Coordinates of C-alpha atoms in Angstrom, one line a residue:
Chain A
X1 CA 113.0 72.8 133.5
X2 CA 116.4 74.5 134.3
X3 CA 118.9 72.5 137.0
X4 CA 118.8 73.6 140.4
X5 CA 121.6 75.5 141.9
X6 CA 122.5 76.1 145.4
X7 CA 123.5 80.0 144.4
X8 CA 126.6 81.7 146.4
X9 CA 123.8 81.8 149.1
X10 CA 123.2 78.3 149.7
X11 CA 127.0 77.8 148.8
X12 CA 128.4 79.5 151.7
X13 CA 126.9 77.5 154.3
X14 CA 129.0 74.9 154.0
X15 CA 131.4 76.6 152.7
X16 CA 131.8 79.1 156.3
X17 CA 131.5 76.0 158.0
X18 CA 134.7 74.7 155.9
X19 CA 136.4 77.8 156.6
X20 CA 136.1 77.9 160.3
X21 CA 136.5 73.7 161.1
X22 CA 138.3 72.8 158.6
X23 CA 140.6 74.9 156.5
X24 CA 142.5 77.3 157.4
X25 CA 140.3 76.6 160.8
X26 CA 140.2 79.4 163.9
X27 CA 143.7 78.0 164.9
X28 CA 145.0 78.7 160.7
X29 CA 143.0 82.2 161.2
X30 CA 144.4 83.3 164.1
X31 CA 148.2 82.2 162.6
X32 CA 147.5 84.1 159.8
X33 CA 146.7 87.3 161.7
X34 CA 149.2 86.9 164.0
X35 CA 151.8 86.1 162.1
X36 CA 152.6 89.5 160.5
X37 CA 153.8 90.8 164.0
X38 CA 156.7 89.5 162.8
X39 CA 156.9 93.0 160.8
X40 CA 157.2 94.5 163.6
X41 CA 160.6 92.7 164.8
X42 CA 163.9 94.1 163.9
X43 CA 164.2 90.7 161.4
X44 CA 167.4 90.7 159.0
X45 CA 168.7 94.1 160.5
X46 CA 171.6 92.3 161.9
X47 CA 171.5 89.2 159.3
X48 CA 172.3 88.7 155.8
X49 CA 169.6 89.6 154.5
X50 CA 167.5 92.8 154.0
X51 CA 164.3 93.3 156.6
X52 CA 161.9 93.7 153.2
X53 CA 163.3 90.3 151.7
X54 CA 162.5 88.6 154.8
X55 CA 158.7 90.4 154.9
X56 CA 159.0 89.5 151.0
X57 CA 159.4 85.7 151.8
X58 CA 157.2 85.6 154.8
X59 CA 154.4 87.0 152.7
X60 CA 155.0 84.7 150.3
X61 CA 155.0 81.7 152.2
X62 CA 151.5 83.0 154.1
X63 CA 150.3 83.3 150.7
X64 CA 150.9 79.8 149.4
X65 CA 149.8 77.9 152.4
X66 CA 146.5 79.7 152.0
X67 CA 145.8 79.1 148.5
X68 CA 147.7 75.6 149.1
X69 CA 145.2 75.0 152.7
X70 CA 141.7 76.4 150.8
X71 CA 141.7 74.6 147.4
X72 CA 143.0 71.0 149.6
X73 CA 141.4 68.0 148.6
X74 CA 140.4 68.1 152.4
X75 CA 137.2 69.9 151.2
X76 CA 134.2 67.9 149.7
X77 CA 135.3 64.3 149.8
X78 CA 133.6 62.4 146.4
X79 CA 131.2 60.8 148.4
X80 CA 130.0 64.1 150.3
X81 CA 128.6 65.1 146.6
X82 CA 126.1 62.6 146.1
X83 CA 123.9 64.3 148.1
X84 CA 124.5 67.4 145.5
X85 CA 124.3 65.5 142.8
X86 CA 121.4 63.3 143.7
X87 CA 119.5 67.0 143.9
X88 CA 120.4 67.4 140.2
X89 CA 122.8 70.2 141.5
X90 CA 125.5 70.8 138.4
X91 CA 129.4 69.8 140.6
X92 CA 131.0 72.0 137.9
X93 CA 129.0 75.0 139.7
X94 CA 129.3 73.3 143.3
X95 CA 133.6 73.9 142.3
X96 CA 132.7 77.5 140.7
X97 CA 130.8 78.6 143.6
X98 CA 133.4 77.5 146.0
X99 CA 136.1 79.3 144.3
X100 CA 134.5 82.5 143.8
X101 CA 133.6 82.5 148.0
X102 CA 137.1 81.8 149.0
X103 CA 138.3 85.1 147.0
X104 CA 136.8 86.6 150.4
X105 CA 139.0 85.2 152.8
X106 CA 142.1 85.4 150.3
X107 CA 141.2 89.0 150.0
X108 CA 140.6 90.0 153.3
X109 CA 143.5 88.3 154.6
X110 CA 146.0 90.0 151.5
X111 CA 144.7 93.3 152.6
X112 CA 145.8 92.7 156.5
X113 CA 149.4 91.5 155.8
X114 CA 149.9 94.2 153.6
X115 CA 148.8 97.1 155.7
X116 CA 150.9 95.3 158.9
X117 CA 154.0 95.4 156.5
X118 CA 153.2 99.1 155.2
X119 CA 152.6 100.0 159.1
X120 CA 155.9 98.0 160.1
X121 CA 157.7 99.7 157.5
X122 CA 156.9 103.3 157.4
X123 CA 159.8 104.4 158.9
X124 CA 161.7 102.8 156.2
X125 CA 159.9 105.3 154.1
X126 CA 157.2 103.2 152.4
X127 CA 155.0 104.7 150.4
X128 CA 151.1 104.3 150.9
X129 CA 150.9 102.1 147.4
X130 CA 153.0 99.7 149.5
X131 CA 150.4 98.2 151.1
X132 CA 148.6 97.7 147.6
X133 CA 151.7 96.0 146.1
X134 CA 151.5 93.5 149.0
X135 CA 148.2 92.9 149.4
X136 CA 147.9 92.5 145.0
X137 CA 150.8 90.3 145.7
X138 CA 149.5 87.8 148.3
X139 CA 146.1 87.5 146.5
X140 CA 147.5 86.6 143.9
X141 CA 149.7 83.9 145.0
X142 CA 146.8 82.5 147.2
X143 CA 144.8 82.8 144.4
X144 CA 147.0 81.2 141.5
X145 CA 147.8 78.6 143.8
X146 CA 144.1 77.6 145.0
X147 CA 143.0 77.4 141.7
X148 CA 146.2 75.3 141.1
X149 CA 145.1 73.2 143.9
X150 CA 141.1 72.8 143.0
X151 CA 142.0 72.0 138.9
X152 CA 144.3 69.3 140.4
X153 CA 142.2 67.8 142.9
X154 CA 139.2 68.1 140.6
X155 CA 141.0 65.4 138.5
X156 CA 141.2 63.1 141.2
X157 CA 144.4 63.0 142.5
X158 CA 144.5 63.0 146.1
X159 CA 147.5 64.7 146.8
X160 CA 147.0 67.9 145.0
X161 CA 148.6 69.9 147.5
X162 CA 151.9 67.9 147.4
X163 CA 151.8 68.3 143.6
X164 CA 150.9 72.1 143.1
X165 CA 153.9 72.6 146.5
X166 CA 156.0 70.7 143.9
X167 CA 155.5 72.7 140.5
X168 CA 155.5 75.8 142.5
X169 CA 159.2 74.6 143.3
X170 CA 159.9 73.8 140.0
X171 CA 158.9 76.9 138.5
X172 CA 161.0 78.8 141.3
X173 CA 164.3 77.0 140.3
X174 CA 163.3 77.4 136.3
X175 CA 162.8 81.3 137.1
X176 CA 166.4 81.3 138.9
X177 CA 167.9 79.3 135.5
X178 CA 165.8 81.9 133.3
X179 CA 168.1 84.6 134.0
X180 CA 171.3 82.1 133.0
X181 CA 170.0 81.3 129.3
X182 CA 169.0 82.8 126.0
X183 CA 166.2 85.8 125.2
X184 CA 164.1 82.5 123.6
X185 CA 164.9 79.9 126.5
X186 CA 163.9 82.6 128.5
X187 CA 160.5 83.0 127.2
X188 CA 160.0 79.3 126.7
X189 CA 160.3 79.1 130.8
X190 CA 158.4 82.0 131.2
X191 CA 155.3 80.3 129.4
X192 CA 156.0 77.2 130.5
X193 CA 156.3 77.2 134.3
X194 CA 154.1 79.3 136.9
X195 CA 154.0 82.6 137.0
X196 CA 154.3 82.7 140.8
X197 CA 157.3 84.9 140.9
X198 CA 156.8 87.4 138.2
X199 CA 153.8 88.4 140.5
X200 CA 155.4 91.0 142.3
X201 CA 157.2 93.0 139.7
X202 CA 154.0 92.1 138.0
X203 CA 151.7 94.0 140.3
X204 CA 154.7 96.7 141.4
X205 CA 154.9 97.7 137.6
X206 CA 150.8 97.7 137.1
X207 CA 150.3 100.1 140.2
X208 CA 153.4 102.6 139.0
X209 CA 151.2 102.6 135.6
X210 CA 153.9 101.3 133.9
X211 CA 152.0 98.8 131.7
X212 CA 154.3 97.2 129.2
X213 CA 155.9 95.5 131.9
X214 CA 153.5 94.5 133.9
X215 CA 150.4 93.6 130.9
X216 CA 152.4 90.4 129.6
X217 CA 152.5 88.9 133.3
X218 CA 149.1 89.4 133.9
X219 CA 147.7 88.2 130.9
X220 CA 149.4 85.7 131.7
X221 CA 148.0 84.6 134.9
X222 CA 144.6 85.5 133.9
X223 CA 144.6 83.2 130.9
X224 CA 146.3 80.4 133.3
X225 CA 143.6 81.3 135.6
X226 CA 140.8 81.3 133.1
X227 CA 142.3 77.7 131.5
X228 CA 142.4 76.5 134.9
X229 CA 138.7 77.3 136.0
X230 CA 137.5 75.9 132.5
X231 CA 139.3 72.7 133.2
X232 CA 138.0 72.7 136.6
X233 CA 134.7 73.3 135.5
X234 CA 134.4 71.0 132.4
X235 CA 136.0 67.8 134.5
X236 CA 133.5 67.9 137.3
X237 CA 130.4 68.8 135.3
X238 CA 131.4 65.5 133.8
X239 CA 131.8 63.4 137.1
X240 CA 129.9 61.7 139.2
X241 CA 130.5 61.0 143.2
X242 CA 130.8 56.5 142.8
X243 CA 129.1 55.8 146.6
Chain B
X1 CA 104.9 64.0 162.1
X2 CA 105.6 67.7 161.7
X3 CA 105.9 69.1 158.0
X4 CA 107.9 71.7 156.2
X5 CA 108.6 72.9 152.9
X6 CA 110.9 70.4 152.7
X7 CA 108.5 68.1 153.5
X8 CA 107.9 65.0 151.2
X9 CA 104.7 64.0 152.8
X10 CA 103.2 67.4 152.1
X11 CA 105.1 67.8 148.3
X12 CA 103.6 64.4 147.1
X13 CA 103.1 64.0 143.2
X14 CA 100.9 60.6 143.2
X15 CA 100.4 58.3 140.2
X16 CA 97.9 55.5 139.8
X17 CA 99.4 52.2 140.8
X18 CA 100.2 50.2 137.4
X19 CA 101.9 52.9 135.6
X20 CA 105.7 52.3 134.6
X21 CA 107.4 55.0 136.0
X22 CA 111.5 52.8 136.0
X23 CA 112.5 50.9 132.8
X24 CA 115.1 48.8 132.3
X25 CA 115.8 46.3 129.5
X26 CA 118.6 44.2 129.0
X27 CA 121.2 46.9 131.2
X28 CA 124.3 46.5 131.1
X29 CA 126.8 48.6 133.8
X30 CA 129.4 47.8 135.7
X31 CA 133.0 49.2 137.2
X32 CA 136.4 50.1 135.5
X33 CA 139.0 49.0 138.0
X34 CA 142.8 48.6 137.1
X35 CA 142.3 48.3 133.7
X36 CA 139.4 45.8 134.0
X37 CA 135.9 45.9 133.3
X38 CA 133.4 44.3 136.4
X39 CA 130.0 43.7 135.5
X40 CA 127.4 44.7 138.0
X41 CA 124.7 44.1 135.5
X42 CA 124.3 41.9 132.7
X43 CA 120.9 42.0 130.9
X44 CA 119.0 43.5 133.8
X45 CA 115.5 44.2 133.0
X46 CA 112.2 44.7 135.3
X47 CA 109.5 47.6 135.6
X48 CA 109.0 49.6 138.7
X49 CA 105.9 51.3 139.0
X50 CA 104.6 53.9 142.3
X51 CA 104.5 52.2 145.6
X52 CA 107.2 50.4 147.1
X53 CA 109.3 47.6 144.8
X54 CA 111.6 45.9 147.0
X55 CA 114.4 44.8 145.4
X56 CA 115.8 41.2 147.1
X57 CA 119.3 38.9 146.3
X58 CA 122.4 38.0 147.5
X59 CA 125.2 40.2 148.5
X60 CA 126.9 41.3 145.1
X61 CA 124.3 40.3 143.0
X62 CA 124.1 44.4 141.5
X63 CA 121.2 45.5 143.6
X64 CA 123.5 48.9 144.7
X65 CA 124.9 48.9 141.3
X66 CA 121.1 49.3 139.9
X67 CA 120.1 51.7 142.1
X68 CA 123.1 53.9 141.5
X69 CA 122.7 53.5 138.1
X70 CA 118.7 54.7 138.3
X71 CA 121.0 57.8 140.1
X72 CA 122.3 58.7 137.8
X73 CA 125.9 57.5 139.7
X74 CA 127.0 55.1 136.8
X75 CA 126.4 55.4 133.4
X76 CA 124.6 52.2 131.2
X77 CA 127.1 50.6 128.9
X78 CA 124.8 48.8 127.0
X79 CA 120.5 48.1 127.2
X80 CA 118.4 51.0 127.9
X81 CA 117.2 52.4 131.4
X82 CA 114.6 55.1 131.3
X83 CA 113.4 57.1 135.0
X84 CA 110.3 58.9 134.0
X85 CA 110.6 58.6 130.1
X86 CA 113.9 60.0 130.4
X87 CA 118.3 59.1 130.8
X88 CA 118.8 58.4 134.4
X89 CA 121.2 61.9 133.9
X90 CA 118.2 63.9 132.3
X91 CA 116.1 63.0 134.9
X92 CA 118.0 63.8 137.9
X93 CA 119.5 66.8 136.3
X94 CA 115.4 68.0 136.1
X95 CA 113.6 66.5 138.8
X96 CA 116.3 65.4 140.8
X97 CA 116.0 61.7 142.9
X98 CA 116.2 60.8 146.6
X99 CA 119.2 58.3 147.0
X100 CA 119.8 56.9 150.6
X101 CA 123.8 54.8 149.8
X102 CA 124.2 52.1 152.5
X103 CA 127.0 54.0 153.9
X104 CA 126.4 57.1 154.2
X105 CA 129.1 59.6 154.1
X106 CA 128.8 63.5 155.1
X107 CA 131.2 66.7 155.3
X108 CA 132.7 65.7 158.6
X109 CA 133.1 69.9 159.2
X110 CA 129.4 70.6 159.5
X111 CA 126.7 69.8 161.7
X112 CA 123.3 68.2 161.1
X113 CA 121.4 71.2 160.7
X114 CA 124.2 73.1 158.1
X115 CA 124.3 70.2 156.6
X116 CA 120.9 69.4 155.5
X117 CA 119.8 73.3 154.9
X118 CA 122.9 73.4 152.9
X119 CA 121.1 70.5 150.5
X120 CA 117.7 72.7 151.2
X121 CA 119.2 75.2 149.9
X122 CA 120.0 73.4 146.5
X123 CA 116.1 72.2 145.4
X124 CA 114.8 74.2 142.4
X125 CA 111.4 73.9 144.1
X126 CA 111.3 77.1 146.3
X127 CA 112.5 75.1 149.1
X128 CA 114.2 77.0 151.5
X129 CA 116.4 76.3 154.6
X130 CA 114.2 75.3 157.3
X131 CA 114.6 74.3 161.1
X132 CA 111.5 71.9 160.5
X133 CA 113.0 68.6 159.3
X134 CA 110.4 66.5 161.9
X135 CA 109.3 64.7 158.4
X136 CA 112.0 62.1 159.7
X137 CA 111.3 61.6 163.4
X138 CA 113.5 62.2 165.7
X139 CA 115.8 63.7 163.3
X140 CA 115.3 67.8 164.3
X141 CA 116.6 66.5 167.8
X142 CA 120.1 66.5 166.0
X143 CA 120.4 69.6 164.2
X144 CA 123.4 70.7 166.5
X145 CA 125.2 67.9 166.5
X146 CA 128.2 67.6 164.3
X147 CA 128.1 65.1 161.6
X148 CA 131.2 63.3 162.9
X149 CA 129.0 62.3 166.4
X150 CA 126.4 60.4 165.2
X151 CA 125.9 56.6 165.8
X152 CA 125.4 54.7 162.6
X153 CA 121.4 55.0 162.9
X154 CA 121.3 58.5 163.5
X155 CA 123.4 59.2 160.6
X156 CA 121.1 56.6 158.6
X157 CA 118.4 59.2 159.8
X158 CA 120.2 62.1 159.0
X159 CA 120.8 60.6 155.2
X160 CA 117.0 59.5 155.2
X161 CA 116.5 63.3 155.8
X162 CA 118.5 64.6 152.9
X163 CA 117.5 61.8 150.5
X164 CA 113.9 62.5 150.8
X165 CA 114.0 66.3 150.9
X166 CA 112.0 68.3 148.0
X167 CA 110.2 65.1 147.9
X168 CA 111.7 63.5 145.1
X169 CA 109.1 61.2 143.0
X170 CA 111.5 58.6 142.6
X171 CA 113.2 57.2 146.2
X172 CA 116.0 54.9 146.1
X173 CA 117.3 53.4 149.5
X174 CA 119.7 50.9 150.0
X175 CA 119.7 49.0 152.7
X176 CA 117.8 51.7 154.9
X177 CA 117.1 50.2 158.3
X178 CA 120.9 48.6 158.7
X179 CA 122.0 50.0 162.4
X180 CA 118.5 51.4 162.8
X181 CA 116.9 50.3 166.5
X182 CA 113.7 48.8 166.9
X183 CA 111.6 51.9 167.5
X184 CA 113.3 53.8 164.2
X185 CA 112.9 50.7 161.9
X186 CA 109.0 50.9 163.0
X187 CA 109.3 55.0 161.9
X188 CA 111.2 54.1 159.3
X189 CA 108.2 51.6 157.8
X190 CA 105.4 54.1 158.8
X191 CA 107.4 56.7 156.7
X192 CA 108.1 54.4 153.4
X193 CA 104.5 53.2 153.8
X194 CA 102.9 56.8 153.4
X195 CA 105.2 57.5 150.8
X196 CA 104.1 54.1 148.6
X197 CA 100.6 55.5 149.5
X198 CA 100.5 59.0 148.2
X199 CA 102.4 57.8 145.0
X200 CA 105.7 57.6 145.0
X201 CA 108.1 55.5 143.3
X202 CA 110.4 53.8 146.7
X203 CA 113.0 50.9 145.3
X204 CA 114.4 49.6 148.7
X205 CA 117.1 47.4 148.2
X206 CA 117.4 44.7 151.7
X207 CA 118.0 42.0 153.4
X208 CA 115.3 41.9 156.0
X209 CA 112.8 40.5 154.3
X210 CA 110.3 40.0 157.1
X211 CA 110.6 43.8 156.7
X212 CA 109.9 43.6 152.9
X213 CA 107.2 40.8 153.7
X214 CA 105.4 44.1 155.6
X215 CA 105.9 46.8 153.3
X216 CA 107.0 46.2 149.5
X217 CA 104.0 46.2 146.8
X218 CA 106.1 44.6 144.7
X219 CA 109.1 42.6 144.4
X220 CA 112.5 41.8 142.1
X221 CA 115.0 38.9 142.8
X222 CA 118.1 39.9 141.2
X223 CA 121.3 37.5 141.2
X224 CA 124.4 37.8 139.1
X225 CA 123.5 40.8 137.5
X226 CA 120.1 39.9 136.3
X227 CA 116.7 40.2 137.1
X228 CA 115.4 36.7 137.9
X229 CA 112.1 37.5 138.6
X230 CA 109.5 40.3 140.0
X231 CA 106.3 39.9 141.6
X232 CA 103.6 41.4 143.3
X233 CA 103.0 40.8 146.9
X234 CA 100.1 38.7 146.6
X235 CA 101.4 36.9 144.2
X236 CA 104.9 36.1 145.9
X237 CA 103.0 35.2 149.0
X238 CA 100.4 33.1 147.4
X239 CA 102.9 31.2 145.4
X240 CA 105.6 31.0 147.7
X241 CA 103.9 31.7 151.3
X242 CA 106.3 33.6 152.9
X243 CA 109.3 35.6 150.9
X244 CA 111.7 33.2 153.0
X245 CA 110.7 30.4 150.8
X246 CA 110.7 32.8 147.8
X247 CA 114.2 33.4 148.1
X248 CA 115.4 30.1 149.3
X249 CA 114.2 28.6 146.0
X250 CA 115.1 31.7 143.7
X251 CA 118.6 31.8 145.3
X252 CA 118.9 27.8 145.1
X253 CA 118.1 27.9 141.3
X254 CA 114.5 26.4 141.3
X255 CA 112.9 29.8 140.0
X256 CA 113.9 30.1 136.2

């Protein structure tokens, strides 16, 4: 007799539910449509910096709170699996199943802030493959950092947002050292921190077909991605919700 | 009592009274905590067979801890336990268990009804989400309520709900009529009664033991981790008279 499983179906009840009440919530929706107006305002033209680094960072920062928000160990509390579990249901799945809905939302909302910043920014002469580079950009970052969130949280430690908010920072100071040190020191960070902010170039280089740039970046996050899910996967097949 | 395909009292797999369906022998389990091992059980063993084995004993004395354990919840460090000829873990991973915890906790961002056809919607049976959940009474009058609203009894019902869905052959309720009123405790005994009738397996772990007195076929003492006795009904009434005097004298050290 094979284990039951609820099946994305069955997943996404609770998991629209989640999405809507919880996190990002209608309020966190509506922010994260609205926000992107922001394109639309004259921003650095009379600062210091230049209008597409301060899109650049707002995307960014939209990006992380998402991924940050959706994998939170506000989901599924241990003791709301026992009712899962009790069913036989595998929790390595329940986490698998979760992950592979909230690519919708983190898609979805990718796509929107990059078509606002291509529509805010034609007359700066973007090209159309703007809005891919922004929108491959964002989901990425949402989605590195989610999974971030979910292997963390799936090991039990409570503040998993806190932590993955704290590498994240880590491996943006080690990326502004990387360019200060030696072609091996270089690569040692490279491998060793988070590949949040390689993404862009990453994704840039990959849509302009140039592939030798962008294929060690990307391999990269996929296998960080792939060790990540695994992890995920093997620690909560092997736990069990202590009521 | 409306049914559904969710609906234990339709899905119903009985067994003649007598057979063994829970095993334990000499189980051992307990709790890691800061470094520390805490027993919950220390040479528990006792039989549990279809109908409904109440399970009676102090506070602490491991009656959760075993029926966690029979959920496959904690694993046995030492003895053997077998549910249906199986691990606790095999069994629930195939057949899957009906588990009502004392406190019953729920994702505080759904309501009633996403809640439980979300569980629905797990069961390898063919069970689908339904709007029929009337198998608990009263408990299809909540189904748009939000989780977070309940009383303490209607989220007792709610649990009650969930735990018995796909009509699990082994039910395992702790403390079940804690917070319930008068007219839901009666529900709640006209429920486990049909349930010990068609066959099921129903350990009830409680303190009301006038309640027991009523309903249990059976019945296991257990105090500091052990399993001091077990009984039939007639048997603890005809020795004892009442399961008052049962536990007095079990709990006092004059049962060996």
């Amino acid at each position: 007799m094979s284990r039951p499983s609820r099946g994305i179906s069955g997943a996404l009840i609770w998991r629209r539910a989640y999405w809507l009440r919880r996190e990002p919530g209608r309020k966190g929706i509506a922010i994260y449509l609205l926000v992107p107006a922001l394109f639309f305002l004259p921003l650095g033209e009379s600062g210091p910096f230049p209008r597409s680094a301060v899109q650049g960072l707002l995307i960014v920062i939209l990006s992380l709170a998402l991924g940050i928000r959706l994998g939170g160990g506000r989901g599924l509390r241990a003791e709301d699996q026992v009712w899962l579990s009790q069913k036989g249901v595998s929790l390595g799945d329940v986490a698998l199943e979760d992950w592979i809905l909230d690519l919708l939302p983190m898609a979805a909302l990718s796509l929107w802030w990059g078509l606002t910043a291509y529509l805010a920014s034609i007359g700066e002469g973007w090209r159309p493959l703007s809005v891919f580079v922004v929108s491959g950009t964002a989901f990425l970052l949402s989605l590195l950092t989610r999974t971030l969130v979910g292997v963390i949280s799936a090991f039990g430690y409570r503040g998993a947002g806190d932590l993955a908010a704290g590498l994240i920072v880590i491996s943006f100071l080690l990326f502004q050292v990387s360019f200060f040190v030696s072609p091996a020191a270089q690569t040692a960070i490279r491998l060793g921190t988070l590949p949040i902010f390689r993404i862009p170039e990453a994704v840039r280089a990959l849509l302009e077909g140039d592939l030798a740039v962008a294929a060690p970046d990307l391999l990269h996050i996929l296998a960080l991605l792939g060790v990540m899910l695994w992890a995920t996967y093997w620690r909560m097949e092997r736990w069990r919700p202590l009521v | 009592m409306s049914l559904s395909p969710a609906d234990p009292l339709e899905g119903g797999q009985a067994r003649p009274t007598g057979t063994v369906f829970i095993e334990a022998r000499n189980l051992e389990v307990g709790y890691r905590s800061k470094g520390s091992f805490n027993p919950g059980l220390k040479g528990f063993s006792a039989t549990f067979g279809p109908g409904i084995t109440g399970l009676i004993g102090p506070n602490g004395a491991g009656k959760s801890t075993f029926l966690r354990t029979v959920c496959g919840l904690l694993e046995p460090r030492g003895g053997e336990l077998k549910v249906g000829g199986k691990s606790p873990r095999a069994y629930v991973e195939t057949h899957g268990v009906g588990f009502l915890p004392e406190v019953p906790h729920f994702p505080s961002f759904l309501t009633v009804g996403e809640f439980l056809d979300g569980v629905a919607g797990a069961l390898a049976d063919g069970a689908k989400p339904s709007a029929d959940y009337g198998y608990v009474p009263g408990l299809d009058l909540l189904l748009d309520r939000g989780v977070q609203e309940l009383s303490q009894g209607q989220r007792k019902k709610v649990a009650l709900g969930a735990a018995l869905m796909g009509a699990p052959e082994v039910v395992l309720l702790d403390e079940p009529t804690n917070g319930l009123d008068p007219v839901a405790v009666r529900e709640l005994r006209e429920l486990l009664a049909e349930l010990g009738r068609q066959g099921f397996t129903v350990v009830v772990s409680s303190h009301h033991l006038d309640e027991l007195q009523r309903l249990a076929d059976a019945l296991v003492f257990v105090l500091d981790g052990k399993a001091l006795g077990s009984w039939s009904r007639e048997e603890a009434l005809s020795a004892f008279g009442s399961l008052d005097v049962l536990y007095e004298q079990a709990f006092f050290g004059r049962i060996s």
